[in-house]
């Protein structure tokens, strides 16, 4: 089966902290906005895809009931950010296979209401007996996603050199993008001095190396390319995709080969199959005009640059110096401000931005000639979107 | 080691699951991991089949107590109130000379003095009459 899918509608709620609306209330705003954007009616939606169920978000059945939908295809996966493009990929697969005509990818989450989920006594999943999914070992105080990311960055700096000052290049450039985006929660420039003066959360990660914990909703509508041609907006085609990698080579917040947890320390970032998206889509890496990634922590974009071959193993910290990933750089990254500076809508805010860029609706942060953009993650999945 | 007065206990390990032989081993001052009796691969945490050769034949056997610090991080946020008495505290990743890795803490070393490459040996710390946890300490005089 060939993938034949396009994103035809995007909608978002306001983003913020301690917003008065429930997750469902936020999602309703995003849902209405997405329908209006696409020129579709509520009755056109017959598929739902989500990974952000209760308690952080809203389960599919509640969405269908509350919005009065008649749904014939549902995908609801694991309540983790890592499943963002998995949920989009399921939508693409479903419309390509004719299991649904229009799938709404629905995310409405509140990290400020549910802030006890991430680390500490409220993190039931982190108590998983054989170790949590970010390496959690609560007996020894290893808890919260930041712990796993910090262990990876410390080892990376030990093997390849690097400092907190050099790492600051990632959040500083992402902040520069955010300053061009009126939706971004962070409104002030991030200087090196400010970064270095910020408190350590889990050393070597400082406050500004860790993403925002916000409330917000984003809805994306996916249908076939044929149907997309008749709708209101210029369609954004799903031009390529590859799934999440899993196995002994993988630790969620490390690139392959770094040697975190039980991961082998080979230094090899990717097998050919881990970069199959380029060959399968017929789009070269060099054609990518902007890169989007799950920037929960400042080191993660570095690991993505290496595992997808934008630079070699151990080279990413040098690669990002000098404005490479900032506004006007050779590879702009997270041009809306990402999880670090726009908001944490689990990566759906990144996909929304990719669509705006490919439609040419990104205003002062528009990437010139944006025709191909890539989403890629530290855990190896990827989606290429094309105008 | 008992907690300072007024602090809640730290999270306790589960002793009744697939890792039970490991926890029983710590009571007896041994680090026991699964060894595949078909290919010899040592593994932890517990799994039914060897990830190398897929054999289901294994034995829980003691491995050597020495290893190397591969990486570490330092918590400045007390997610668990049980750690409030020792902020900031470090978590280390130790690779045993015999293979498996463990997340743990270093006893007797300040976070600022921890470096990847340091040589360590096991410390068996009794939490109470049933639970013992695996910690490590620096091997004196061993070059980092």
Coordinates of C-alpha atoms in Angstrom, one line a residue, chain A:
Chain A
X1 CA 0.0 0.0 0.0
X2 CA 1.3 3.4 -1.0
X3 CA 0.9 6.2 1.5
X4 CA -1.5 8.7 0.0
X5 CA -2.1 11.3 2.6
X6 CA -2.0 15.1 3.2
X7 CA -2.5 17.4 6.1
X8 CA -5.4 19.7 5.2
X9 CA -6.3 21.4 8.4
X10 CA -4.5 22.8 11.5
X11 CA -5.9 24.4 14.6
X12 CA -4.6 25.3 18.0
X13 CA -5.9 26.7 21.3
X14 CA -4.0 29.4 23.1
X15 CA -0.9 28.1 24.9
X16 CA -0.1 29.0 28.5
X17 CA 0.4 27.9 32.1
X18 CA -2.4 27.2 34.5
X19 CA -5.1 27.9 31.8
X20 CA -8.6 27.9 33.2
X21 CA -10.0 25.5 30.5
X22 CA -9.9 21.7 30.8
X23 CA -7.9 19.7 28.3
X24 CA -11.2 18.9 26.5
X25 CA -12.1 22.6 26.5
X26 CA -8.7 23.5 24.9
X27 CA -9.1 20.7 22.4
X28 CA -12.6 22.0 21.4
X29 CA -11.0 25.3 20.4
X30 CA -8.3 23.6 18.4
X31 CA -10.8 21.3 16.8
X32 CA -13.1 24.1 15.6
X33 CA -10.1 26.0 14.3
X34 CA -8.9 23.0 12.3
X35 CA -12.3 22.5 10.7
X36 CA -12.5 26.1 9.8
X37 CA -9.0 26.1 8.4
X38 CA -9.7 23.1 6.2
X39 CA -13.2 24.1 5.2
X40 CA -14.6 20.8 6.6
X41 CA -17.7 20.0 8.7
X42 CA -17.7 18.1 11.9
X43 CA -19.6 15.3 10.1
X44 CA -16.7 14.9 7.7
X45 CA -14.5 13.5 10.5
X46 CA -14.7 9.7 10.7
X47 CA -11.3 8.9 12.2
X48 CA -9.4 9.8 15.4
X49 CA -5.8 9.3 16.3
X50 CA -4.2 10.3 19.6
X51 CA -1.4 9.3 21.9
X52 CA -2.2 11.7 24.7
X53 CA -5.0 10.1 26.7
X54 CA -6.1 10.6 30.3
X55 CA -4.8 11.8 32.7
X56 CA -2.5 14.2 30.8
X57 CA -4.9 14.5 27.9
X58 CA -8.3 13.2 26.7
X59 CA -9.1 9.7 25.6
X60 CA -10.6 9.0 22.2
X61 CA -14.0 7.9 23.4
X62 CA -14.5 11.1 25.4
X63 CA -13.5 13.2 22.3
X64 CA -16.0 11.4 20.1
X65 CA -18.8 11.7 22.6
X66 CA -18.1 15.3 23.6
X67 CA -17.7 16.6 20.0
X68 CA -20.6 14.5 18.6
X69 CA -18.6 12.6 16.1
X70 CA -19.4 9.3 14.4
X71 CA -16.0 7.5 14.2
X72 CA -15.1 4.4 12.3
X73 CA -11.4 4.3 12.8
X74 CA -9.5 4.9 16.1
X75 CA -5.9 4.8 17.0
X76 CA -4.9 5.6 20.6
X77 CA -1.4 4.7 21.6
X78 CA 1.0 5.2 24.6
X79 CA 0.8 8.4 26.6
X80 CA 4.3 9.6 25.7
X81 CA 5.6 12.4 23.5
X82 CA 7.6 9.8 21.5
X83 CA 4.3 8.6 19.9
X84 CA 3.5 12.0 18.2
X85 CA 4.4 11.0 14.7
X86 CA 3.2 7.5 15.3
X87 CA -0.2 9.0 15.7
X88 CA 0.2 11.0 12.5
X89 CA 1.5 7.9 10.7
X90 CA -1.6 5.9 11.8
X91 CA -3.8 8.7 10.4
X92 CA -1.9 8.5 7.1
X93 CA -2.1 4.7 7.0
X94 CA -5.8 4.8 7.7
X95 CA -6.8 7.2 5.0
X96 CA -4.5 5.5 2.5
X97 CA -6.2 2.2 3.3
X98 CA -9.7 3.6 3.1
X99 CA -10.4 2.9 6.8
X100 CA -11.4 6.5 7.2
X101 CA -11.9 9.6 5.0
X102 CA -10.7 12.3 7.4
X103 CA -8.7 11.5 10.5
X104 CA -8.4 14.1 13.2
X105 CA -5.2 13.9 15.2
X106 CA -6.3 15.3 18.5
X107 CA -4.2 16.5 21.4
X108 CA -5.2 18.6 24.3
X109 CA -2.9 18.4 27.3
X110 CA -2.3 20.1 30.6
X111 CA 1.1 19.7 32.2
X112 CA 0.3 22.3 34.8
X113 CA -2.7 20.3 36.0
X114 CA -0.9 17.0 35.9
X115 CA 2.6 18.2 36.8
X116 CA 3.1 15.3 39.3
X117 CA 3.2 12.7 36.5
X118 CA 6.8 13.5 35.5
X119 CA 9.1 12.1 38.2
X120 CA 8.7 11.5 41.9
X121 CA 5.9 9.7 43.8
X122 CA 3.2 10.5 41.2
X123 CA 5.1 8.8 38.4
X124 CA 3.6 5.3 38.7
X125 CA 5.1 4.3 35.3
X126 CA 8.6 5.2 36.5
X127 CA 8.2 2.5 39.2
X128 CA 8.2 -0.1 36.4
X129 CA 10.1 -3.0 37.9
X130 CA 12.8 -3.6 35.4
X131 CA 13.5 0.1 35.0
X132 CA 11.4 3.0 33.7
X133 CA 11.2 4.0 30.1
X134 CA 13.6 6.9 30.5
X135 CA 15.9 4.7 32.7
X136 CA 14.1 5.5 35.9
X137 CA 15.5 3.7 39.0
X138 CA 13.6 5.4 41.8
X139 CA 15.4 3.5 44.6
X140 CA 18.6 5.5 43.6
X141 CA 16.7 8.7 43.0
X142 CA 16.9 8.4 39.2
X143 CA 13.5 9.7 38.2
X144 CA 11.9 12.1 35.7
X145 CA 12.7 12.2 32.0
X146 CA 15.4 14.8 32.7
X147 CA 17.5 12.2 34.5
X148 CA 17.9 10.0 31.4
X149 CA 18.7 13.0 29.2
X150 CA 21.3 14.3 31.7
X151 CA 23.0 10.9 31.8
X152 CA 23.3 10.9 28.0
X153 CA 24.6 14.5 27.8
X154 CA 27.2 13.9 30.5
X155 CA 28.5 10.8 28.7
X156 CA 28.4 12.6 25.3
X157 CA 30.6 15.4 26.8
X158 CA 33.0 12.9 28.3
X159 CA 33.4 11.1 25.0
X160 CA 33.5 14.0 22.6
X161 CA 34.1 17.1 24.6
X162 CA 31.6 19.9 25.2
X163 CA 30.4 22.3 27.9
X164 CA 27.1 23.7 29.1
X165 CA 28.1 26.9 27.3
X166 CA 28.3 25.1 24.0
X167 CA 25.0 23.3 24.7
X168 CA 23.4 26.7 25.3
X169 CA 23.6 27.2 21.5
X170 CA 20.5 24.9 21.1
X171 CA 18.0 26.7 23.4
X172 CA 19.4 30.1 22.5
X173 CA 18.7 29.6 18.7
X174 CA 15.4 28.0 19.3
X175 CA 14.5 31.0 21.4
X176 CA 15.5 33.3 18.5
X177 CA 12.9 31.5 16.4
X178 CA 10.3 31.9 19.2
X179 CA 10.7 35.6 19.3
X180 CA 9.4 35.7 15.7
X181 CA 6.3 33.7 16.7
X182 CA 3.5 35.5 18.5
X183 CA 2.1 32.2 19.9
X184 CA 5.3 31.4 21.7
X185 CA 5.1 31.4 25.5
X186 CA 8.7 32.7 25.9
X187 CA 9.0 36.4 24.9
X188 CA 12.4 37.4 26.1
X189 CA 15.8 36.8 24.4
X190 CA 17.9 34.0 25.9
X191 CA 21.5 35.2 26.3
X192 CA 24.4 33.0 27.2
X193 CA 24.7 34.9 30.5
X194 CA 21.1 34.2 31.3
X195 CA 21.5 30.5 30.4
X196 CA 24.6 30.1 32.5
X197 CA 23.0 31.9 35.4
X198 CA 19.9 29.6 35.4
X199 CA 19.7 26.9 38.0
X200 CA 20.7 23.3 37.5
X201 CA 17.7 21.0 37.3
X202 CA 19.6 17.7 36.7
X203 CA 23.3 18.6 36.1
X204 CA 24.4 19.0 33.3
X205 CA 21.0 20.3 32.3
X206 CA 20.0 23.8 33.4
X207 CA 16.6 25.2 33.5
X208 CA 16.7 26.6 30.0
X209 CA 17.9 23.2 28.7
X210 CA 14.6 21.7 29.8
X211 CA 11.3 22.3 28.0
X212 CA 8.3 24.3 29.1
X213 CA 5.5 22.6 31.0
X214 CA 2.4 24.2 29.5
X215 CA -1.3 23.6 28.6
X216 CA -2.5 23.6 25.1
X217 CA -4.2 21.8 22.3
X218 CA -3.5 21.2 18.6
X219 CA -5.6 19.4 16.1
X220 CA -4.4 18.2 12.6
X221 CA -6.7 16.9 9.9
X222 CA -5.5 14.2 7.5
X223 CA -7.1 12.9 4.3
X224 CA -6.1 11.5 1.0
X225 CA -4.3 13.7 -1.5
X226 CA -7.2 13.5 -3.9
X227 CA -9.7 14.8 -1.4
X228 CA -7.1 17.4 -0.3
X229 CA -7.1 19.0 -3.7
X230 CA -10.8 20.1 -3.3
X231 CA -10.3 21.7 0.2
X232 CA -9.6 25.3 1.3
X233 CA -5.8 25.2 1.9
X234 CA -2.8 24.2 -0.1
X235 CA -2.4 20.6 0.8
X236 CA 0.8 19.5 2.7
X237 CA 1.7 16.0 1.5
X238 CA 3.1 13.3 3.7
X239 CA 6.0 12.5 1.4
X240 CA 7.8 9.9 3.5
X241 CA 7.8 8.2 6.9
X242 CA 9.6 5.7 9.0
X243 CA 8.6 4.3 12.4
X244 CA 10.0 4.4 15.9
X245 CA 13.1 2.2 16.4
X246 CA 13.1 -0.1 19.3
X247 CA 15.5 -2.8 20.6
X248 CA 18.8 -3.2 22.4
X249 CA 20.4 -0.4 20.4
X250 CA 17.9 2.1 21.8
X251 CA 17.7 4.2 24.9
X252 CA 15.0 6.8 24.5
X253 CA 17.1 9.9 25.1
X254 CA 20.4 8.8 23.6
X255 CA 21.4 8.2 20.0
X256 CA 22.4 4.6 19.2
X257 CA 25.9 3.6 20.2
X258 CA 26.3 6.1 23.1
X259 CA 26.1 3.4 25.7
X260 CA 23.4 4.5 28.1
X261 CA 21.5 1.9 30.2
X262 CA 22.1 -1.5 28.4
X263 CA 22.7 0.1 25.0
X264 CA 26.0 -1.0 23.4
X265 CA 28.7 1.6 23.3
X266 CA 29.6 1.3 19.6
X267 CA 29.7 4.9 18.5
X268 CA 27.6 3.9 15.5
X269 CA 24.7 6.2 15.1
X270 CA 22.6 4.6 12.4
X271 CA 22.3 1.5 10.4
X272 CA 21.3 2.1 6.8
X273 CA 17.8 1.0 7.7
X274 CA 17.6 3.8 10.3
X275 CA 17.9 6.4 7.5
X276 CA 15.6 4.5 5.1
X277 CA 13.2 7.5 4.9
X278 CA 15.4 9.3 2.3
X279 CA 15.7 6.4 -0.1
X280 CA 12.1 5.3 0.3
X281 CA 10.7 8.7 -0.3
X282 CA 13.2 9.6 -3.1
X283 CA 14.0 12.8 -1.2
X284 CA 17.6 13.4 -0.3
X285 CA 18.7 14.8 3.1
X286 CA 20.1 17.7 1.3
X287 CA 16.6 18.8 0.1
X288 CA 15.4 19.3 3.6
X289 CA 14.9 23.1 4.2
X290 CA 14.1 22.8 7.9
X291 CA 14.3 20.2 10.7
X292 CA 11.8 19.7 13.4
X293 CA 12.3 17.6 16.5
X294 CA 11.1 16.7 19.9
X295 CA 13.2 19.2 22.0
X296 CA 12.2 18.2 25.5
X297 CA 15.8 18.7 26.5
X298 CA 18.6 20.6 24.7
X299 CA 20.7 17.6 23.9
X300 CA 18.0 15.8 22.0
X301 CA 18.3 17.9 18.8
X302 CA 22.1 17.1 18.8
X303 CA 21.4 13.4 18.9
X304 CA 18.9 13.7 16.0
X305 CA 21.4 15.6 13.8
X306 CA 23.8 12.7 14.3
X307 CA 21.4 9.8 13.9
X308 CA 19.9 11.2 10.7
X309 CA 23.4 12.0 9.3
X310 CA 23.3 15.8 9.2
X311 CA 26.7 15.5 10.9
X312 CA 28.9 12.6 12.2
X313 CA 29.0 11.0 15.6
X314 CA 30.3 13.5 18.2
X315 CA 30.1 16.5 15.8
X316 CA 26.7 17.9 16.6
X317 CA 27.8 20.3 19.3
X318 CA 30.2 22.0 16.9
X319 CA 27.6 21.8 14.1
X320 CA 25.1 23.9 16.0
X321 CA 27.5 26.7 16.9
X322 CA 27.5 29.9 14.8
X323 CA 23.8 30.2 14.0
X324 CA 23.4 27.0 11.9
X325 CA 20.0 26.1 13.4
X326 CA 18.7 29.6 14.1
X327 CA 16.7 32.0 12.0
X328 CA 18.4 32.3 8.6
X329 CA 20.7 29.4 9.4
X330 CA 21.6 26.6 6.9
X331 CA 19.3 24.2 8.8
X332 CA 16.7 26.1 10.8
X333 CA 15.4 23.9 13.6
X334 CA 12.0 24.2 15.3
X335 CA 11.2 27.6 13.8
X336 CA 8.2 28.2 16.1
X337 CA 10.3 27.8 19.2
X338 CA 9.7 24.1 19.9
X339 CA 9.0 22.6 23.3
X340 CA 11.8 24.7 24.7
X341 CA 10.3 28.1 23.9
X342 CA 6.8 27.9 22.2
X343 CA 4.9 25.4 24.3
X344 CA 4.8 21.7 25.1
X345 CA 2.0 20.3 22.9
X346 CA 3.9 17.0 22.6
X347 CA 5.3 17.9 19.2
X348 CA 1.9 18.7 17.6
X349 CA 2.9 22.4 17.7
X350 CA 5.9 21.4 15.6
X351 CA 3.8 19.7 13.0
X352 CA 1.4 22.7 12.9
X353 CA 4.4 24.9 12.3
X354 CA 5.7 22.7 9.5
X355 CA 2.3 23.0 7.8
X356 CA 2.3 26.8 8.1
X357 CA 5.8 26.9 6.7
X358 CA 4.9 24.7 3.7
X359 CA 1.8 26.8 3.0
X360 CA 3.9 29.9 3.2
X361 CA 2.0 31.2 6.2
X362 CA 4.8 31.5 8.7
X363 CA 5.1 35.3 8.6
X364 CA 8.4 36.8 9.7
X365 CA 9.9 33.4 10.3
X366 CA 9.1 32.0 6.9
X367 CA 11.9 29.8 5.6
X368 CA 12.6 30.9 2.0
X369 CA 11.4 28.3 -0.6
X370 CA 10.2 25.9 2.1
X371 CA 9.2 22.9 0.0
X372 CA 10.4 20.0 2.1
X373 CA 10.6 19.8 5.9
X374 CA 11.6 16.9 8.1
X375 CA 10.4 15.8 11.5
X376 CA 12.9 13.4 13.0
X377 CA 13.4 12.2 16.6
X378 CA 16.1 10.9 18.8
X379 CA 14.2 7.5 18.9
X380 CA 14.5 7.2 15.2
X381 CA 11.1 7.9 13.7
X382 CA 10.6 10.5 11.0
X383 CA 8.1 12.1 8.6
X384 CA 8.9 14.2 5.5
X385 CA 6.3 16.8 4.6
X386 CA 6.2 18.5 1.2
X387 CA 4.3 21.3 -0.3

